[in-house]
XYZ file of C-alpha atoms in Angstrom:
634
model
C -104.952 79.414 10.885
C -106.536 75.935 12.514
C -104.910 72.635 12.325
C -106.441 69.159 12.835
C -103.286 67.507 14.007
C -101.658 65.916 16.819
C -98.236 67.156 15.724
C -96.090 69.949 17.497
C -95.760 73.458 15.970
C -92.444 72.187 14.112
C -94.471 69.834 11.985
C -96.701 72.848 10.301
C -94.299 74.207 8.116
C -95.445 71.394 5.749
C -98.697 70.754 6.694
C -101.807 71.488 4.607
C -104.242 73.520 6.936
C -107.755 72.320 7.751
C -110.932 74.097 6.535
C -110.969 77.940 4.801
C -108.349 76.914 2.664
C -110.230 76.687 -0.796
C -107.098 76.678 -2.923
C -105.855 73.560 -1.130
C -108.723 71.281 -2.588
C -107.278 72.443 -6.168
C -103.805 72.517 -5.810
C -102.073 71.419 -2.077
C -99.034 72.932 -3.368
C -100.150 76.415 -3.144
C -101.421 76.108 0.594
C -98.023 74.522 1.374
C -95.777 77.266 -0.677
C -97.540 79.914 1.546
C -95.611 78.143 4.677
C -92.702 77.259 2.908
C -91.902 80.901 1.887
C -91.608 82.251 5.696
C -90.444 79.112 7.399
C -87.876 76.256 7.388
C -88.293 73.724 4.933
C -88.685 70.016 5.931
C -87.988 67.442 3.383
C -91.588 66.426 3.152
C -94.872 67.491 2.653
C -97.154 66.276 5.694
C -101.017 66.479 5.143
C -103.663 65.907 7.656
C -106.652 67.590 5.839
C -109.099 65.288 4.072
C -109.838 67.642 0.842
C -106.216 68.384 0.305
C -105.190 64.934 0.799
C -108.013 64.109 -1.885
C -106.511 66.890 -3.991
C -103.309 65.664 -4.094
C -103.956 62.158 -4.660
C -106.202 63.273 -7.793
C -103.355 65.012 -9.353
C -100.993 61.850 -8.814
C -104.227 59.603 -10.664
C -102.682 56.942 -12.941
C -99.101 57.747 -12.031
C -96.719 55.012 -10.857
C -95.589 55.897 -7.119
C -93.331 54.578 -4.568
C -95.030 54.406 -1.182
C -94.759 53.170 2.141
C -97.126 52.514 5.148
C -96.521 53.022 8.681
C -99.432 50.711 10.600
C -100.616 50.716 14.447
C -99.646 46.728 14.172
C -99.292 44.117 11.918
C -102.285 42.392 11.797
C -104.493 44.006 8.809
C -107.510 42.958 10.298
C -107.236 44.517 14.071
C -104.708 47.121 12.830
C -104.908 50.092 10.695
C -102.945 52.564 8.336
C -101.336 55.582 10.351
C -99.333 56.870 7.742
C -99.209 56.870 3.892
C -96.194 58.040 2.061
C -95.943 58.891 -1.462
C -92.684 59.307 -3.626
C -93.633 59.882 -7.180
C -91.331 58.439 -9.912
C -91.543 61.499 -11.805
C -89.959 63.595 -9.027
C -91.363 66.267 -6.878
C -91.591 66.374 -3.049
C -92.527 62.990 -1.144
C -96.226 63.105 0.670
C -96.839 62.004 3.839
C -100.645 61.413 4.535
C -101.649 61.443 8.316
C -104.749 58.945 8.144
C -105.805 59.787 12.003
C -105.906 63.608 11.128
C -107.639 62.704 7.644
C -110.091 60.586 9.153
C -108.991 57.165 8.225
C -108.028 55.037 4.879
C -111.439 54.407 3.988
C -112.085 58.054 3.234
C -109.054 57.901 0.647
C -110.022 54.876 -1.016
C -111.457 55.941 -4.141
C -108.348 58.132 -5.211
C -105.878 55.705 -3.807
C -107.454 52.808 -6.011
C -106.377 55.137 -8.959
C -102.669 54.731 -8.095
C -100.220 52.683 -9.521
C -97.832 51.826 -6.410
C -94.644 49.975 -5.741
C -94.134 49.046 -2.414
C -91.448 46.960 -0.475
C -93.143 43.712 0.752
C -96.101 44.761 -1.097
C -98.477 42.034 0.350
C -97.972 43.500 3.562
C -99.061 46.868 2.533
C -101.793 45.844 -0.227
C -103.635 43.457 3.016
C -104.049 46.710 4.769
C -105.199 48.896 1.922
C -107.462 45.825 0.484
C -109.016 45.782 4.026
C -109.711 49.407 3.919
C -111.580 49.183 0.461
C -108.724 51.035 -1.222
C -106.282 48.393 -3.434
C -104.212 49.977 -5.801
C -104.828 49.561 -9.571
C -101.547 47.941 -9.758
C -98.839 47.142 -7.191
C -95.165 46.452 -7.869
C -93.046 45.072 -5.060
C -89.347 45.655 -4.643
C -89.110 42.736 -2.333
C -90.346 40.433 -5.176
C -87.889 42.365 -7.842
C -84.940 42.001 -5.367
C -85.947 37.943 -4.846
C -85.711 37.886 -8.804
C -82.807 39.978 -9.139
C -80.428 37.880 -7.359
C -80.816 38.040 -3.652
C -82.870 34.510 -3.725
C -84.304 33.664 0.062
C -83.086 34.825 3.036
C -83.595 38.283 4.876
C -85.526 40.541 1.948
C -86.123 43.401 4.682
C -85.873 46.835 3.157
C -82.522 47.737 5.022
C -80.907 44.153 3.817
C -82.175 44.947 0.099
C -81.033 48.529 0.216
C -77.470 47.361 1.586
C -77.175 44.876 -1.246
C -78.540 46.785 -4.397
C -78.243 50.483 -3.428
C -74.849 50.160 -1.045
C -77.004 52.211 1.693
C -76.916 51.820 5.404
C -80.676 52.051 6.684
C -81.398 52.780 10.265
C -84.771 50.615 11.014
C -84.875 51.595 14.568
C -88.067 53.486 14.352
C -89.956 50.774 12.467
C -91.234 49.060 15.749
C -92.020 52.611 17.384
C -95.405 53.538 18.632
C -97.369 54.587 15.749
C -100.850 55.108 17.510
C -100.510 58.612 19.130
C -98.578 61.640 18.916
C -95.742 61.302 16.481
C -92.190 62.730 16.227
C -90.468 64.641 13.433
C -88.032 61.533 13.343
C -91.022 59.007 12.856
C -92.223 61.101 9.963
C -88.920 61.603 8.222
C -88.824 57.984 8.773
C -91.740 57.227 6.942
C -90.821 59.863 4.177
C -87.391 58.264 3.539
C -88.849 54.577 3.378
C -90.847 55.670 0.225
C -88.130 57.319 -1.369
C -85.922 54.142 -0.525
C -88.674 52.161 -2.298
C -88.536 54.565 -5.386
C -84.729 54.304 -5.749
C -84.375 50.800 -5.434
C -87.093 50.061 -8.392
C -85.349 51.990 -10.578
C -82.217 49.645 -9.885
C -83.940 46.552 -9.728
C -86.015 47.040 -12.802
C -82.869 47.411 -14.909
C -81.092 44.677 -13.606
C -84.491 42.329 -13.819
C -84.365 43.758 -17.487
C -80.951 42.767 -18.408
C -81.321 39.419 -17.140
C -84.526 38.531 -19.183
C -86.514 38.038 -15.833
C -89.211 40.575 -16.649
C -91.947 38.064 -17.976
C -91.463 35.850 -14.532
C -91.604 39.136 -12.298
C -94.708 40.045 -13.740
C -96.202 36.469 -13.233
C -95.034 36.744 -9.389
C -96.287 40.495 -9.276
C -99.513 39.883 -10.733
C -100.247 36.863 -8.322
C -100.193 39.670 -5.164
C -104.004 40.097 -5.005
C -104.682 36.321 -4.909
C -101.992 35.992 -2.093
C -103.747 39.013 -0.093
C -107.104 37.405 -0.653
C -105.775 34.032 0.892
C -104.384 35.870 3.774
C -107.526 38.205 4.486
C -110.128 35.782 3.858
C -108.336 33.026 5.804
C -108.958 29.403 6.124
C -111.884 27.916 8.036
C -111.283 25.991 11.204
C -113.356 23.504 13.279
C -112.582 23.904 16.924
C -114.474 21.144 18.164
C -113.080 18.826 15.882
C -109.589 19.878 16.978
C -110.419 19.577 20.593
C -111.180 16.091 20.192
C -108.583 15.158 18.261
C -106.030 16.728 20.740
C -107.797 14.755 23.423
C -107.524 11.620 21.394
C -103.820 12.060 20.806
C -103.498 12.743 24.312
C -105.050 9.315 25.407
C -102.946 7.495 22.544
C -99.699 8.784 24.306
C -100.938 7.785 27.816
C -101.261 4.161 26.717
C -98.140 3.941 24.640
C -95.773 5.786 27.016
C -95.758 3.067 29.858
C -95.478 0.552 27.334
C -92.175 2.115 26.217
C -91.138 2.550 29.582
C -91.271 -1.179 30.459
C -90.002 -2.235 26.927
C -86.933 -0.330 27.829
C -86.527 -1.869 31.238
C -87.461 1.496 32.997
C -84.880 3.465 31.348
C -85.904 6.850 29.237
C -86.481 6.979 25.483
C -83.644 9.548 25.283
C -79.926 10.771 26.009
C -77.731 8.034 27.070
C -80.460 5.560 27.830
C -81.948 5.682 24.276
C -78.121 5.287 22.839
C -77.334 2.133 25.287
C -80.647 0.475 23.906
C -79.876 1.108 20.250
C -76.078 -0.268 20.673
C -77.563 -3.485 22.196
C -79.991 -3.719 19.310
C -77.125 -3.422 16.622
C -74.814 -6.192 18.236
C -72.415 -3.899 20.235
C -70.038 -1.329 19.346
C -67.740 -3.735 17.439
C -70.648 -5.026 14.898
C -70.730 -3.769 11.421
C -74.466 -2.671 12.208
C -73.183 -0.248 14.677
C -70.588 1.210 12.304
C -73.217 1.596 9.733
C -75.540 3.585 11.724
C -75.919 7.304 10.748
C -74.224 9.730 13.757
C -74.966 13.095 15.072
C -72.967 16.114 13.599
C -70.399 15.546 16.260
C -69.738 12.123 14.961
C -69.520 11.006 18.482
C -73.155 9.705 19.201
C -75.808 7.648 17.393
C -78.159 9.518 15.712
C -81.797 9.279 17.111
C -83.880 11.621 14.404
C -87.064 10.128 13.111
C -85.871 9.917 9.785
C -82.896 7.954 10.535
C -84.542 5.509 12.780
C -86.890 4.919 9.806
C -84.191 4.298 7.255
C -81.942 2.301 9.444
C -84.570 0.131 11.400
C -83.509 -3.006 9.705
C -79.736 -2.766 11.258
C -81.689 -3.601 14.585
C -82.522 -7.014 16.211
C -86.312 -8.035 15.526
C -87.057 -7.148 19.224
C -85.433 -3.767 18.971
C -87.016 -3.005 15.747
C -90.539 -3.981 17.198
C -89.929 -1.644 20.298
C -88.720 1.424 17.696
C -91.544 0.807 15.113
C -94.481 0.041 17.226
C -93.547 2.258 20.397
C -90.776 4.942 20.115
C -91.827 6.168 16.219
C -95.620 6.452 17.196
C -94.818 8.517 20.045
C -92.514 10.949 18.155
C -94.978 11.286 15.599
C -97.993 12.169 17.901
C -95.611 14.405 20.018
C -94.756 16.334 16.980
C -98.354 16.896 15.431
C -99.272 17.975 19.036
C -96.483 20.490 19.416
C -97.392 22.112 15.935
C -100.785 21.349 15.426
C -102.127 21.418 19.052
C -102.553 24.368 21.305
C -100.217 26.232 19.066
C -102.431 26.190 16.087
C -105.690 27.413 18.210
C -103.393 30.273 19.355
C -103.077 31.480 15.706
C -106.816 31.545 15.356
C -108.188 35.023 14.327
C -109.844 36.696 17.389
C -111.908 38.552 14.871
C -112.902 35.883 12.412
C -112.538 32.804 14.242
C -110.254 31.409 11.342
C -106.669 30.610 10.436
C -104.827 33.325 8.462
C -101.881 31.800 7.223
C -99.150 34.542 5.714
C -98.308 33.186 1.834
C -94.815 34.399 0.826
C -93.844 34.828 -2.921
C -90.252 35.229 -1.969
C -89.474 32.239 0.462
C -88.234 29.688 -2.148
C -85.357 29.639 -4.797
C -87.516 27.742 -7.312
C -90.645 30.278 -6.884
C -92.797 28.023 -5.326
C -94.801 29.731 -2.483
C -94.108 29.034 1.190
C -96.868 29.915 3.853
C -96.250 30.463 7.903
C -98.311 31.025 10.860
C -99.421 28.700 10.277
C -97.812 26.630 7.685
C -100.690 25.246 5.939
C -98.616 23.683 3.283
C -97.216 21.731 5.876
C -100.478 20.156 7.146
C -99.773 16.305 7.074
C -102.047 14.160 5.083
C -103.710 12.534 8.419
C -106.980 12.128 8.202
C -108.013 13.941 11.560
C -105.605 17.085 10.563
C -107.186 17.825 6.972
C -110.765 17.012 8.745
C -109.803 20.388 10.556
C -110.285 22.655 7.749
C -114.060 22.525 7.180
C -116.428 24.961 5.512
C -118.856 26.842 7.647
C -122.739 26.022 7.267
C -124.115 26.841 3.872
C -120.743 26.711 2.248
C -118.360 24.347 0.769
C -114.860 24.214 -0.263
C -113.821 23.531 -3.991
C -110.348 21.720 -4.251
C -108.542 21.023 -7.216
C -104.844 20.102 -8.199
C -102.848 19.556 -11.283
C -102.305 15.768 -12.164
C -98.587 14.547 -12.373
C -97.657 18.228 -12.584
C -93.736 17.952 -12.334
C -93.620 14.917 -15.020
C -95.756 17.093 -17.182
C -93.283 20.125 -16.885
C -90.524 17.727 -17.400
C -91.952 16.175 -20.340
C -92.476 19.769 -21.910
C -88.984 20.975 -20.984
C -87.172 17.885 -22.070
C -89.375 17.296 -25.107
C -90.147 13.650 -23.998
C -92.364 12.248 -27.011
C -93.517 9.311 -25.225
C -94.862 11.032 -22.140
C -96.489 13.709 -24.085
C -98.266 11.305 -26.207
C -99.820 9.493 -22.664
C -100.806 12.830 -21.677
C -102.438 13.683 -24.628
C -104.011 10.220 -24.597
C -105.072 10.485 -20.775
C -103.057 7.699 -19.600
C -101.872 7.646 -16.361
C -97.882 8.355 -16.324
C -97.293 6.272 -13.235
C -99.007 3.088 -14.832
C -97.113 4.085 -17.912
C -93.575 3.881 -16.091
C -94.908 0.608 -14.030
C -95.602 -1.224 -17.293
C -92.273 0.178 -18.697
C -90.070 -0.804 -15.676
C -91.553 -4.144 -15.097
C -92.490 -5.285 -18.732
C -95.893 -5.974 -18.613
C -99.209 -4.435 -20.129
C -100.236 -1.306 -18.191
C -103.779 -2.672 -17.374
C -102.425 -5.266 -15.803
C -100.120 -3.086 -13.202
C -101.188 -3.490 -9.361
C -101.651 -0.676 -6.766
C -98.322 -1.488 -5.365
C -96.471 -1.558 -8.503
C -97.935 1.513 -9.499
C -96.731 3.310 -6.033
C -93.078 1.798 -7.069
C -93.438 3.632 -10.444
C -94.403 6.728 -8.790
C -91.184 6.734 -6.382
C -88.997 5.732 -9.599
C -90.495 8.607 -11.638
C -90.165 11.437 -9.132
C -86.945 10.411 -7.577
C -85.296 9.988 -11.091
C -86.873 13.289 -12.648
C -84.439 14.869 -10.023
C -81.163 13.006 -10.938
C -80.981 10.664 -7.882
C -78.356 7.934 -7.838
C -79.627 4.111 -7.320
C -78.611 4.505 -3.582
C -80.395 7.783 -3.295
C -83.639 6.396 -4.999
C -83.665 3.474 -2.808
C -84.124 5.578 0.306
C -86.428 7.849 -1.352
C -88.667 5.116 -2.177
C -88.645 3.841 1.020
C -89.050 6.811 3.132
C -91.482 8.809 0.926
C -93.730 6.041 -0.589
C -92.850 3.086 1.825
C -91.547 1.046 -1.221
C -88.805 -1.463 -0.298
C -86.275 -1.414 -3.334
C -82.985 -3.208 -2.867
C -79.807 -1.436 -4.508
C -79.775 -3.866 -6.969
C -83.350 -3.094 -8.269
C -82.746 0.317 -7.958
C -79.850 0.223 -10.157
C -81.888 -1.731 -12.715
C -85.268 0.434 -12.256
C -82.953 3.335 -13.048
C -81.118 1.821 -16.210
C -84.699 1.280 -17.403
C -86.164 4.369 -16.866
C -83.444 6.525 -18.411
C -83.628 4.252 -21.481
C -87.685 4.187 -21.621
C -87.351 8.020 -21.472
C -84.445 9.002 -24.062
C -85.260 12.711 -24.215
C -85.298 13.563 -20.589
C -81.933 11.381 -20.169
C -80.479 13.608 -23.155
C -82.018 16.422 -21.665
C -80.653 15.713 -18.059
C -77.105 15.422 -19.690
C -77.047 18.333 -21.787
C -78.584 20.658 -18.944
C -76.268 19.375 -16.455
C -73.169 20.486 -18.577
C -74.684 23.694 -19.304
C -75.579 24.626 -15.905
C -72.516 23.435 -14.389
C -70.206 25.755 -17.228
C -72.317 28.690 -16.923
C -73.066 28.106 -12.964
C -76.825 29.152 -13.498
C -80.071 27.988 -14.259
C -83.197 29.322 -15.852
C -87.081 28.340 -15.282
C -89.474 28.239 -18.444
C -90.417 32.198 -17.697
C -86.832 33.491 -16.952
C -86.233 33.024 -13.114
C -82.290 32.625 -12.644
C -80.604 30.550 -9.929
C -76.922 30.925 -9.612
C -74.335 29.223 -7.865
C -71.148 30.341 -6.452
C -69.087 27.746 -7.118
C -68.720 24.144 -9.138
C -68.060 22.318 -5.993
C -70.843 20.879 -4.414
C -70.003 20.688 -0.791
C -69.111 24.324 -0.644
C -71.616 27.082 0.465
C -74.214 27.662 -2.550
C -72.173 24.923 -4.637
C -73.291 23.784 -7.588
C -75.581 20.486 -7.304
C -77.189 18.510 -9.988
C -80.410 17.879 -8.617
C -80.810 21.298 -8.058
C -79.905 22.102 -11.603
C -82.949 19.490 -12.606
C -85.209 20.502 -9.939
C -85.257 24.364 -10.471
C -86.929 24.618 -13.949
C -89.053 21.756 -13.357
C -90.496 22.968 -9.928
C -90.028 26.614 -11.101
C -92.241 26.012 -14.273
C -94.974 24.110 -12.031
C -94.948 27.316 -9.694
C -95.012 29.845 -12.757
C -98.206 27.824 -13.985
C -99.968 27.696 -10.457
C -99.165 31.596 -9.946
C -101.016 32.494 -13.091
C -103.710 30.276 -12.397
C -104.266 31.938 -9.053
C -103.962 35.652 -10.750
C -106.587 34.612 -13.259
C -108.570 32.953 -10.795
C -109.169 35.969 -8.790
C -110.094 38.131 -11.423
C -112.679 35.691 -12.795
C -114.294 35.267 -9.423
C -114.331 39.271 -9.222
C -115.926 39.451 -12.617
C -118.508 36.854 -12.127
C -119.524 38.440 -8.871
C -119.420 34.679 -7.150
C -119.791 34.431 -3.440
C -116.388 32.587 -3.829
C -112.886 33.356 -2.696
C -109.413 31.748 -2.783
C -108.464 30.791 0.554
C -105.039 28.490 0.117
C -102.618 27.259 -2.241
C -101.011 24.035 -1.231
C -98.009 22.976 -3.834
C -99.977 22.181 -6.951
C -103.436 22.357 -5.415
C -105.759 25.534 -4.986
C -108.745 25.600 -2.431
C -111.573 27.963 -3.040
C -114.475 28.365 -0.304
C -117.852 29.432 -1.904
C -121.633 29.372 -0.851
C -123.209 25.955 -1.713
C -125.277 27.669 -4.389
C -122.582 28.798 -6.607
C -120.219 25.674 -6.055
C -120.751 24.138 -9.397
C -119.933 27.593 -11.111
C -116.972 27.790 -9.011
C -116.005 24.620 -9.617
C -115.853 25.373 -13.272
C -114.202 28.561 -12.887
C -111.354 26.772 -10.784
C -110.808 24.078 -13.255
C -110.543 26.717 -16.185
C -108.231 28.961 -14.138
C -105.619 26.319 -13.469
C -105.802 24.951 -16.939
C -105.331 28.436 -18.278
C -102.243 29.082 -15.923
C -100.533 25.777 -17.420
C -101.184 26.567 -21.061
C -99.912 29.911 -20.503
C -96.258 28.715 -19.696
C -96.530 25.665 -21.760
C -98.663 26.875 -24.694
C -98.539 23.531 -26.896
C -98.666 20.779 -23.940
C -101.664 18.486 -23.715
C -104.269 19.301 -20.905
C -106.010 16.150 -21.137
C -106.808 14.968 -17.295
C -104.652 18.084 -16.353
C -107.239 19.013 -13.453
C -110.022 17.900 -11.817
C -112.019 20.254 -8.837
C -114.154 18.455 -6.196
C -116.505 20.042 -3.733
C -116.725 19.074 -0.285
C -117.372 20.257 3.113
C -113.637 19.674 4.506
C -110.241 19.357 2.933
C -110.318 15.622 4.032
C -113.346 14.667 2.058
C -112.273 16.670 -1.316
């Protein structure tokens, strides 16, 4: 009997035969049984025959199964699936499909698409299956489930989650072994056990999620998986010519500024003891009050030279020293930071296949449920014009960009039942102009641009429970608004009096969360603290208690919007796809001919996402989409 396989003879006891075994096309279990009766039993069934693989998968159509992939690499665009392991939830033996013997994952795409699967880190597996044209009908994820069931962020790999929820130690040594050539018994058994581990985890995690009332938020996050996969696979367009020009320009700036800084420092270095000495002189010596006020490093022995500390404490220095820090050192720090993250390192992350950036978006990277991104962190792109200009649509295509207007204030207004804000949103008023009018006791139409910026700092600072001192620093650092401590005290009082329902909610919410040491988002995500002492690890913090339901609610809205958008774009068969989610903003790339239709769908999807979480909320002015050739111009 002939076999199409690269495996040693010991593997053949559970291998479905190639050619001539017509019974295998009806039921692979018949062909398997013939060898099982006469040879030692392995804990899995290995399938390397195309007909038998299709038959086995057809028997599982519509069923929910736990599955795991072993791939030839980590990039779904350049690597492929080597093994597909399936553990049926209804019981039965685990099946391991060798796609090399079968002829490739694409030959099984119609059968795989009929499965309802569960995987750990399903975004990874789904990216490979989607690229092979074989996305499952529905994909659940034990990594997402573990995140929602209580692991929060941190290491959520399969071994860690299995130890936490099943009290099992899992050896993952073979995970990084070579999956491209001849495979060992241990590798195949490892692949089978991973699928079985996912199955066992699913039962435990599903029960936990149900008991804590988090089923809805789990489904919201799970349903966003296709959107996350679409963003990763399609990638973000990148203008290499503009980038090269930017890097050259920044280097010229550095070459001009650095000699000036050396002269200003008297030939000394802008680091280490030399910079310490410069700051000490600028503060008036070690006996001065300014020196005592300057923040220290963690050791407490030296003055902090971190960028934020330099900015926040600049006024403590003499005028001459302020000028050196403000006009020379800080620009150098900023340019060097940009070139380190967005220089050659960024180009190295371009795909050799597509020439685009392919960020990894994580649904489990934050405690509030907001998406995070990496390699590169597209959400961390500064708002500098030169960097936003790098993300530009190719010829014949355009970008559609839309973001939620005052999203966190809208969510807070709904949670707290703040009528004044709700009525303002209903009337289409600008909430920051409303707040400026409230703080400064003047008509909204007379509020200046600078006064609106002041109100923006107050709105977002106090929404999360900042005190006067924190508000003063936040306004300066985030919005460039100078605010004395006395002004911060007055603004805080006026804001809380002006929005009494938010003040009442904050007081009641704080007491409840501190008593229960937990908080819940609108859709049921639970965040827990281990102690009521804020200065201990995972200790209770009032700002986190306020932040979690507000940012968590906003995250839930945009995840629903993403899932709905991807579904609608597919239904309408538009040459358009989602490429990025950046906080409260979604970016779609499309053919120029369908830009208007894509823009309408994007707006509708974002409104849909918001109203699914807050059905009674006003949507006037909630979102407006814009089309442009680059992210900067949108």
